[in-house]
Short mmCIF file of C-alpha atoms and ligand atoms in Angstrom, two decimals:
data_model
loop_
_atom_site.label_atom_id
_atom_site.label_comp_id
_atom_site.label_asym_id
_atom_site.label_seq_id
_atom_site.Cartn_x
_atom_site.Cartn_y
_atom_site.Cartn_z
CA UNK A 1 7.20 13.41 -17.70
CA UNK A 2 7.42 11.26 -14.14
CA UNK A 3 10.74 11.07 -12.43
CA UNK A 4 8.79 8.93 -9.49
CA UNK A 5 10.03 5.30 -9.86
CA UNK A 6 8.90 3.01 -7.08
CA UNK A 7 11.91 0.69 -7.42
CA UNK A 8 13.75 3.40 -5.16
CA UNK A 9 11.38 2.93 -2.44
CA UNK A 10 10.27 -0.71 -2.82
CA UNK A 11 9.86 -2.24 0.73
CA UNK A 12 9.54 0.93 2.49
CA UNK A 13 7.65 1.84 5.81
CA UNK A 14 4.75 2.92 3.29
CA UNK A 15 4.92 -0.42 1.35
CA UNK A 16 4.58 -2.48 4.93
CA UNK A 17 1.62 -0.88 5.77
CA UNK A 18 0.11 -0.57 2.45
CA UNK A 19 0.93 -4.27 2.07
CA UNK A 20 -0.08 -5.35 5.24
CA UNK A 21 -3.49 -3.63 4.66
CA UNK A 22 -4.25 -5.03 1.37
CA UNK A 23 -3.13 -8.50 2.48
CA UNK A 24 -5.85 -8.81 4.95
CA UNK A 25 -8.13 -7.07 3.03
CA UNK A 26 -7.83 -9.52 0.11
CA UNK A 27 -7.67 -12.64 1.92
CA UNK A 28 -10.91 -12.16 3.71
CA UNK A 29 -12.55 -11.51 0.65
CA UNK A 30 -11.34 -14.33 -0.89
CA UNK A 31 -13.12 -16.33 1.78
CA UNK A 32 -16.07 -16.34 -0.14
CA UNK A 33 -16.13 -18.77 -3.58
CA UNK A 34 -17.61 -15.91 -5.99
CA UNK A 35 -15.08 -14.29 -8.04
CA UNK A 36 -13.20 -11.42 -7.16
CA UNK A 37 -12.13 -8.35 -9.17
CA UNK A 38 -9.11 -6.89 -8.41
CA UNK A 39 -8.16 -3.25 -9.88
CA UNK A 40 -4.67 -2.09 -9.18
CA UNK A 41 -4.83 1.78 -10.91
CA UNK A 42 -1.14 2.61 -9.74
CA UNK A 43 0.15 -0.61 -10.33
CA UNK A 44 4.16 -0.48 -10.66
CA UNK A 45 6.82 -2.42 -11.96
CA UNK A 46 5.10 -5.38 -10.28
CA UNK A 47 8.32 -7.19 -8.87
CA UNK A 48 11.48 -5.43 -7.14
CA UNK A 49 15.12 -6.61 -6.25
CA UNK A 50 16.10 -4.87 -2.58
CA UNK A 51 19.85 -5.76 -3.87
CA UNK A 52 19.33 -3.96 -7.39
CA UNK A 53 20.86 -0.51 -8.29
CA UNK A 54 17.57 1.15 -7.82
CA UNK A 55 16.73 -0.13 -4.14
CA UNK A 56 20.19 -0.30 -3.00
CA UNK A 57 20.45 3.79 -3.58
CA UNK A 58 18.14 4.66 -1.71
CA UNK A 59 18.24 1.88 1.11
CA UNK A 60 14.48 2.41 1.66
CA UNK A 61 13.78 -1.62 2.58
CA UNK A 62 16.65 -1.29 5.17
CA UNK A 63 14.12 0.58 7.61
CA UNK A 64 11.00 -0.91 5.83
CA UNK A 65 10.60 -4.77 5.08
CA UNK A 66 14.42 -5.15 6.31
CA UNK A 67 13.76 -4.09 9.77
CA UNK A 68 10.69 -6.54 10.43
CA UNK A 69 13.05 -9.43 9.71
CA UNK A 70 15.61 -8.91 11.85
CA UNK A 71 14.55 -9.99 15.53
CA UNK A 72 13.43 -7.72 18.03
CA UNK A 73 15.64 -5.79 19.80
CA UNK A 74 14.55 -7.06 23.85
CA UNK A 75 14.41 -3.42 25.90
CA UNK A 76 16.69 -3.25 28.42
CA UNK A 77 15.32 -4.45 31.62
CA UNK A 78 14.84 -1.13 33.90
CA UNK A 79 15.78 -2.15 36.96
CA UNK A 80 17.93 -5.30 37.93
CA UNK A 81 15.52 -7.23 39.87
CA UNK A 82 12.50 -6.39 36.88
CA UNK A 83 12.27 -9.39 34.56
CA UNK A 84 13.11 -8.43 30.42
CA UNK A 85 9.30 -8.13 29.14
CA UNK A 86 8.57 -10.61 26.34
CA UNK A 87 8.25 -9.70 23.25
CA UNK A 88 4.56 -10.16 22.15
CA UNK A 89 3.53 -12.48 19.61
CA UNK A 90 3.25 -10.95 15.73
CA UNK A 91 0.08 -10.01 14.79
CA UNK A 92 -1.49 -11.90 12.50
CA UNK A 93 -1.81 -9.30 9.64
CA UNK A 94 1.98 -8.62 10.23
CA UNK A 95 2.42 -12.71 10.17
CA UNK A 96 0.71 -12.75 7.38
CA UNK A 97 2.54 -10.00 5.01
CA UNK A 98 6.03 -11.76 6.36
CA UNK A 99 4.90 -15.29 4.79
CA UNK A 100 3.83 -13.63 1.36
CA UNK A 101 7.48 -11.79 1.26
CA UNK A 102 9.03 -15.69 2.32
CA UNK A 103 6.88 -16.96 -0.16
CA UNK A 104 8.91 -14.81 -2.70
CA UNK A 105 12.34 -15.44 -0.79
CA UNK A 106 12.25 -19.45 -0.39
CA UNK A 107 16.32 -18.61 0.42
CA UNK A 108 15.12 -16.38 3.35
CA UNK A 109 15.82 -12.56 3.26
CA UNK A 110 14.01 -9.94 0.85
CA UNK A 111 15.76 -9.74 -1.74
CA UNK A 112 12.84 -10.06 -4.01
CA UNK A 113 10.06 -7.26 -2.85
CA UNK A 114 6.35 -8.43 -4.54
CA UNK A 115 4.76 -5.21 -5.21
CA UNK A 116 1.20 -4.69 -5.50
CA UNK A 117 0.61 -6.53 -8.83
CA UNK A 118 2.29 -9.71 -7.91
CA UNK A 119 1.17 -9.90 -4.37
CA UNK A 120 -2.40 -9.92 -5.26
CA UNK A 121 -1.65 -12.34 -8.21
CA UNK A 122 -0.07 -15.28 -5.38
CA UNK A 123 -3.17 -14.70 -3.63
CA UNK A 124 -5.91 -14.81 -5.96
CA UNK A 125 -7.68 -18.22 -7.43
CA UNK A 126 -8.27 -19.04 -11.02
CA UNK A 127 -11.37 -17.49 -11.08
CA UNK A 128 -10.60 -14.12 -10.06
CA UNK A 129 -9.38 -11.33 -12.14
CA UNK A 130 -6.59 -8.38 -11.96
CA UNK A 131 -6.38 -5.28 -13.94
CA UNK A 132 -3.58 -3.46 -13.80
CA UNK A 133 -3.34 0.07 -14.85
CA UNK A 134 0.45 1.68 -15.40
CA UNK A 135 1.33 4.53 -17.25
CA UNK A 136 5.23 5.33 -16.76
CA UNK A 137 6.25 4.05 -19.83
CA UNK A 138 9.55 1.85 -18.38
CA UNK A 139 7.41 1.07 -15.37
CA UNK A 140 4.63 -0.38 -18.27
CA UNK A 141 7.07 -2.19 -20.12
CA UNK A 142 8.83 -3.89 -17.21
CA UNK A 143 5.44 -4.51 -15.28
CA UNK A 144 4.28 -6.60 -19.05
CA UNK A 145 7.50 -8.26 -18.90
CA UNK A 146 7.10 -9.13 -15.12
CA UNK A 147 3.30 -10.33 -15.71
CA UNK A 148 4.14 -12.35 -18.75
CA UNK A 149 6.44 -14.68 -16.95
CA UNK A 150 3.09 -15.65 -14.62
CA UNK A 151 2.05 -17.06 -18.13
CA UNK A 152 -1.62 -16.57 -16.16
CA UNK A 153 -3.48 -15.86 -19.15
CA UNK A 154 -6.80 -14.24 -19.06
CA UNK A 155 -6.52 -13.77 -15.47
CA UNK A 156 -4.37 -10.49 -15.39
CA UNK A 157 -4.54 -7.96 -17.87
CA UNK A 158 -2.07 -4.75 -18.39
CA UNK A 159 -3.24 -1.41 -19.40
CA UNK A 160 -0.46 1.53 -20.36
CA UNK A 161 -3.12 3.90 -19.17
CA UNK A 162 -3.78 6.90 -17.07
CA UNK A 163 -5.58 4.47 -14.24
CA UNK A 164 -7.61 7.45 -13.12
CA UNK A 165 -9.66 8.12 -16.28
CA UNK A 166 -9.38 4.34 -17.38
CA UNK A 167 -10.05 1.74 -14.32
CA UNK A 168 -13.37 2.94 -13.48
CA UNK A 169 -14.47 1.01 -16.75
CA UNK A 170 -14.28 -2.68 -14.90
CA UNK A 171 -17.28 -1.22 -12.24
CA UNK A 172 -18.68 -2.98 -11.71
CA UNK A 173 -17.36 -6.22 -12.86
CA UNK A 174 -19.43 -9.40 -13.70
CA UNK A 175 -19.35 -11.03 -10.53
CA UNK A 176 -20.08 -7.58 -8.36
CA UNK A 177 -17.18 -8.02 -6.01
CA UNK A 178 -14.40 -6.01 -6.26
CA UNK A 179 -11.27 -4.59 -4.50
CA UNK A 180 -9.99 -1.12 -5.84
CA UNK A 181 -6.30 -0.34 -5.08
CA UNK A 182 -5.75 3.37 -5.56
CA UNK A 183 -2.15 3.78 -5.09
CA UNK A 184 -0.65 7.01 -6.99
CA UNK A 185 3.14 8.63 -6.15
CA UNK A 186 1.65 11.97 -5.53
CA UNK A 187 4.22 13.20 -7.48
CA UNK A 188 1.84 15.77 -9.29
CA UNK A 189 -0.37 18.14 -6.78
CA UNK A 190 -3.12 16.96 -8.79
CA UNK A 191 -3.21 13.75 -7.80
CA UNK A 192 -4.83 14.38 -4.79
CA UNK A 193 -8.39 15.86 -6.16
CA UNK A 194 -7.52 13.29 -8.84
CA UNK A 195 -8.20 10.41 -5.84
CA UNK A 196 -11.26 11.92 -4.77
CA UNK A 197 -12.80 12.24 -8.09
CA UNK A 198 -12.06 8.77 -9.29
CA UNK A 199 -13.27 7.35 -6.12
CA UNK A 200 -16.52 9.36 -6.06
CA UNK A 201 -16.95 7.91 -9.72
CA UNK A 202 -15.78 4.48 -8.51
CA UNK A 203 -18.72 4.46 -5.77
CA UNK A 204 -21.42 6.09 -8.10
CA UNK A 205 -20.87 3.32 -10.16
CA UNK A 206 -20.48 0.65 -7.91
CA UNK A 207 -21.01 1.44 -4.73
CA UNK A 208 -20.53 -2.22 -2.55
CA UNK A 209 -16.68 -2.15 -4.23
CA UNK A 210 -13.85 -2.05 -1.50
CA UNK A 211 -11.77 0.77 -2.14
CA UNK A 212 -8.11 1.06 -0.65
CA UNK A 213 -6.39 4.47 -1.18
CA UNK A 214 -3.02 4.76 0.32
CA UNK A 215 -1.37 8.69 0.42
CA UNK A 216 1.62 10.11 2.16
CA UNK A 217 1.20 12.09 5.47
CA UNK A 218 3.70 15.03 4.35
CA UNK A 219 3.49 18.76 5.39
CA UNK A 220 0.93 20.06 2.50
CA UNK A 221 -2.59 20.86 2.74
CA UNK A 222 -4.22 18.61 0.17
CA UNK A 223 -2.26 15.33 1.76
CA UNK A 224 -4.18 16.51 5.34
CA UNK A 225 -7.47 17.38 3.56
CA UNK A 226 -8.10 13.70 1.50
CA UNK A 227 -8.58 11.69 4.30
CA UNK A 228 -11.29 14.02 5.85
CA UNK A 229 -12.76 13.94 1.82
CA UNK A 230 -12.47 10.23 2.04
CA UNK A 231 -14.63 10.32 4.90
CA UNK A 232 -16.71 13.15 4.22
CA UNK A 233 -17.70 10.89 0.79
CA UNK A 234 -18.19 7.57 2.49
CA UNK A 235 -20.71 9.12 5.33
CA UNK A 236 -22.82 10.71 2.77
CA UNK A 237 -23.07 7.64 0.65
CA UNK A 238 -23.68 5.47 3.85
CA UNK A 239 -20.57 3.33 3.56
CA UNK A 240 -17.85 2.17 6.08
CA UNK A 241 -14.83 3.53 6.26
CA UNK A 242 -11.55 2.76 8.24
CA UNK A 243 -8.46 4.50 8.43
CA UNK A 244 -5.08 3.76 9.73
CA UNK A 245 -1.90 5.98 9.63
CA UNK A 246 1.74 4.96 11.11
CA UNK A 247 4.56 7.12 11.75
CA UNK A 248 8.03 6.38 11.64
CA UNK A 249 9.74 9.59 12.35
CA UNK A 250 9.52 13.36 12.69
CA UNK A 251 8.76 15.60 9.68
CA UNK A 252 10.90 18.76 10.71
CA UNK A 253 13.58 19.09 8.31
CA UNK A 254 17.13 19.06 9.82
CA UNK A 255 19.62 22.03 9.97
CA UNK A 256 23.12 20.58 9.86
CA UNK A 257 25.54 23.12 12.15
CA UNK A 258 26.95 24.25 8.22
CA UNK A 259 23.46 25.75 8.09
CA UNK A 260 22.74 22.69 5.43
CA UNK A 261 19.62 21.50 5.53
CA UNK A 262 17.81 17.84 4.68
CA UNK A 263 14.19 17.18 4.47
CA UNK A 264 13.79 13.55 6.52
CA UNK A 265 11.86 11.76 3.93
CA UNK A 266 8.24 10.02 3.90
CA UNK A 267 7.62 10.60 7.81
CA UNK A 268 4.47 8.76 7.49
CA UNK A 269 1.80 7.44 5.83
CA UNK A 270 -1.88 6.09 5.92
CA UNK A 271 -4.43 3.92 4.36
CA UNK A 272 -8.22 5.15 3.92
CA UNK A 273 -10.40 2.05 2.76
CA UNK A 274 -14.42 2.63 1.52
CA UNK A 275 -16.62 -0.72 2.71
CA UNK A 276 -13.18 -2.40 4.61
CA UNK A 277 -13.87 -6.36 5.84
CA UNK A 278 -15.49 -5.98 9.28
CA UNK A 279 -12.26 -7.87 10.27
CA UNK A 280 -9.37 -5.14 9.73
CA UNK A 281 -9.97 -3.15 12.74
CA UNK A 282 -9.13 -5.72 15.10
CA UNK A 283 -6.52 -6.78 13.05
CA UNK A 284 -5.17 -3.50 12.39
CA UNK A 285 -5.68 -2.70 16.10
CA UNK A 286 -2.94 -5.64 16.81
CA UNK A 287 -0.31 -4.95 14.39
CA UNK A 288 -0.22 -0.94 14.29
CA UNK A 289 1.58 -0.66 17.52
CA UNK A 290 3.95 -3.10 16.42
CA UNK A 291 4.17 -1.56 13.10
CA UNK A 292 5.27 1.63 14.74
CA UNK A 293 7.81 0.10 17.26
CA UNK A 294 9.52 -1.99 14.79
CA UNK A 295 9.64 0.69 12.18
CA UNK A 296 9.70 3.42 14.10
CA UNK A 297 12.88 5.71 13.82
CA UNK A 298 13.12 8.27 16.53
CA UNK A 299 10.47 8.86 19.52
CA UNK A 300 7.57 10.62 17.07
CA UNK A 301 6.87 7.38 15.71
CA UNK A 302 3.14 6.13 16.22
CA UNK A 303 0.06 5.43 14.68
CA UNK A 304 -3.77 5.67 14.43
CA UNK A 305 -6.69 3.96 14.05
CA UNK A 306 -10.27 5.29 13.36
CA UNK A 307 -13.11 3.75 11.69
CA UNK A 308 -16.96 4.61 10.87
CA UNK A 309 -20.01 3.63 9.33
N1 SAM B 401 0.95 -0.05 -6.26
C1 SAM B 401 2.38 -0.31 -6.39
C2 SAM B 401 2.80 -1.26 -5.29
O1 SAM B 401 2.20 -1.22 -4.20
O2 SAM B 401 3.70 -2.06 -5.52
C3 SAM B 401 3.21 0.95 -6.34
C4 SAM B 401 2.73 2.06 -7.22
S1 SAM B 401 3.70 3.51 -7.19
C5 SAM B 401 3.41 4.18 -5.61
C6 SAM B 401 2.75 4.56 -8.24
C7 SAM B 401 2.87 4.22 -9.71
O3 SAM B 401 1.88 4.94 -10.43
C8 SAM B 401 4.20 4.59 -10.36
O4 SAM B 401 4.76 3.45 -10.92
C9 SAM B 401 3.83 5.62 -11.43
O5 SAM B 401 4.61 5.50 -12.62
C10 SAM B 401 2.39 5.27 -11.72
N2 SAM B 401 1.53 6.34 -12.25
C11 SAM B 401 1.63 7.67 -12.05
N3 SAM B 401 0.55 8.29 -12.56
C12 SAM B 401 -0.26 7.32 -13.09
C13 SAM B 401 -1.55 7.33 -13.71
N4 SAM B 401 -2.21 8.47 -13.91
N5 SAM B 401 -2.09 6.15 -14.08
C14 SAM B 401 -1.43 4.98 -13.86
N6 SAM B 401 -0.20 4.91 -13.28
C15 SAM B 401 0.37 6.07 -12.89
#
């Protein structure tokens, strides 16, 4: 069935800014007392090592996570008389995703990545609520294993289900607050109508929810074509939308002089959200161009920012 296993890419460019995003997200809607719902339908393993077998084959945290600890390379000044420019202070949502990782790492480093699951569990009070939906069946197992060390009780619950035809059953929950995390690998060609169907059931249902749908910018027609769905859905429903993109490196494969040739990996990726806190633009606004220097691997790395509604 799936060969996609997230421990390979734990930490990754994608996982920054997927993190980054939901980290703000979350936090400003946990400003307010009332309880919040979280639904994670791609959920994971829940908890990485960057020094396991899995992480360590790949090296995908060594341009991702990795790279945002080291410090900042200072450019070169241009000229001798022009003074080095200083390095500009992290943005807060980049701040922020840094202390979460340290708060995993007391040692310092990353060797521990939080994924999804257990980032939004260190954030969330007593009162809220997090269903996670996982259907690899190792991924399942470990995730239960993972969330059973929490020993948090009623508070998280884990569902070996497909988290497309299942998660929409929590909308809306009791407390009508709600942040939807639709995170899938992709890995089928499905997925992508998959995304737009479960989130134009998500919002029938429930349509004040917060909905987060991260997807790979790769060379294929339906990865171009959701976010324009995204925001062809939320502008007919009359809901805000925001989405962000960053770019780490060209997508062209490379042609070795043996004639061999090697497809460059995830390029890019982006982040479409449905009714986003009014504060991510202007926090996204600081910490994409950061994002995309710090991360970025050759000179096609940038970013975007667009939002509506
Ligand atoms: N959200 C996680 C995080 O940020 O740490 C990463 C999730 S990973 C990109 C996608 C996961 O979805 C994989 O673990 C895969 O096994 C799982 N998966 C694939 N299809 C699924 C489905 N229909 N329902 C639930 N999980 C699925």
């Amino acid at each position: 069935m799936f060969s996609y296993r997230h421990a390979f890419h734990a930490g990754n460019h994608a996982d920054v800014l997927k993190h980054t995003v939901l980290i703000a997200t979350l936090e400003h809607l946990l400003e307010k007392d009332a309880a919040l719902t979280v639904v994670d339908t791609h959920a994971g393993a829940g908890l990485y090592r960057l020094d396991g077998d899995y992480a360590g084959t790949s090296g995908e945290a060594a341009q991702g996570v990795l790279r945002l600890l080291e410090p900042p390379v200072a450019a070169a000044p241009a000229k001798k008389a022009a003074a080095p420019e200083a390095e500009a202070p992290l943005a807060d949502a980049i701040a922020r995703y840094l202390a979460v990782i340290a708060d995993f790492n007391p040692k310092g480093g990353a060797k521990v990545y939080p994924g999804s699951p257990f980032i939004v569990q260190h954030l969330l009070r007593e009162h809220d609520r997090l269903k996670l939906f996982e259907l690899h069946p190792t991924d399942s197992r470990t995730l239960d294993a993972n969330i059973a060390q929490l020993e948090a009780g009623r508070q998280i619950a884990v569902f070996s289900e497909d988290g497309f035809g299942s998660a929409t059953k929590f909308l809306p929950p009791p407390s009508r607050r709600a942040l939807v995390l639709c995170d899938p690998s992709y890995e089928l060609k499905t997925d992508y109508g998959r995304v737009l169907d479960f989130v134009g059931e998500a919002l029938k249902r429930f349509a004040t929810g917060t909905y987060a749908v991260w997807y790979p910018i790769i060379p294929r027609p339906e990865a171009h074509d959701l976010p324009r769905r995204l925001k062809t859905m939320a502008t007919k429903a009359g809901k805000s939308w925001l989405h962000a993109t960053l770019t780490v490196k060209s997508s062209k494969i490379v042609t070795a002089p043996t004639g061999e040739t090697r497809r460059p990996g995830l390029p890019a990726s982006g982040m479409f959200l449905i009714n986003p806190p009014y504060t991510l633009k202007a926090q996204m606004a600081a910490a994409l161009p950061q994002l995309a220097k710090r991360l970025g691997q050759d000179r096609n790395a940038t970013f975007s920012l667009d939002a509506g509604g």
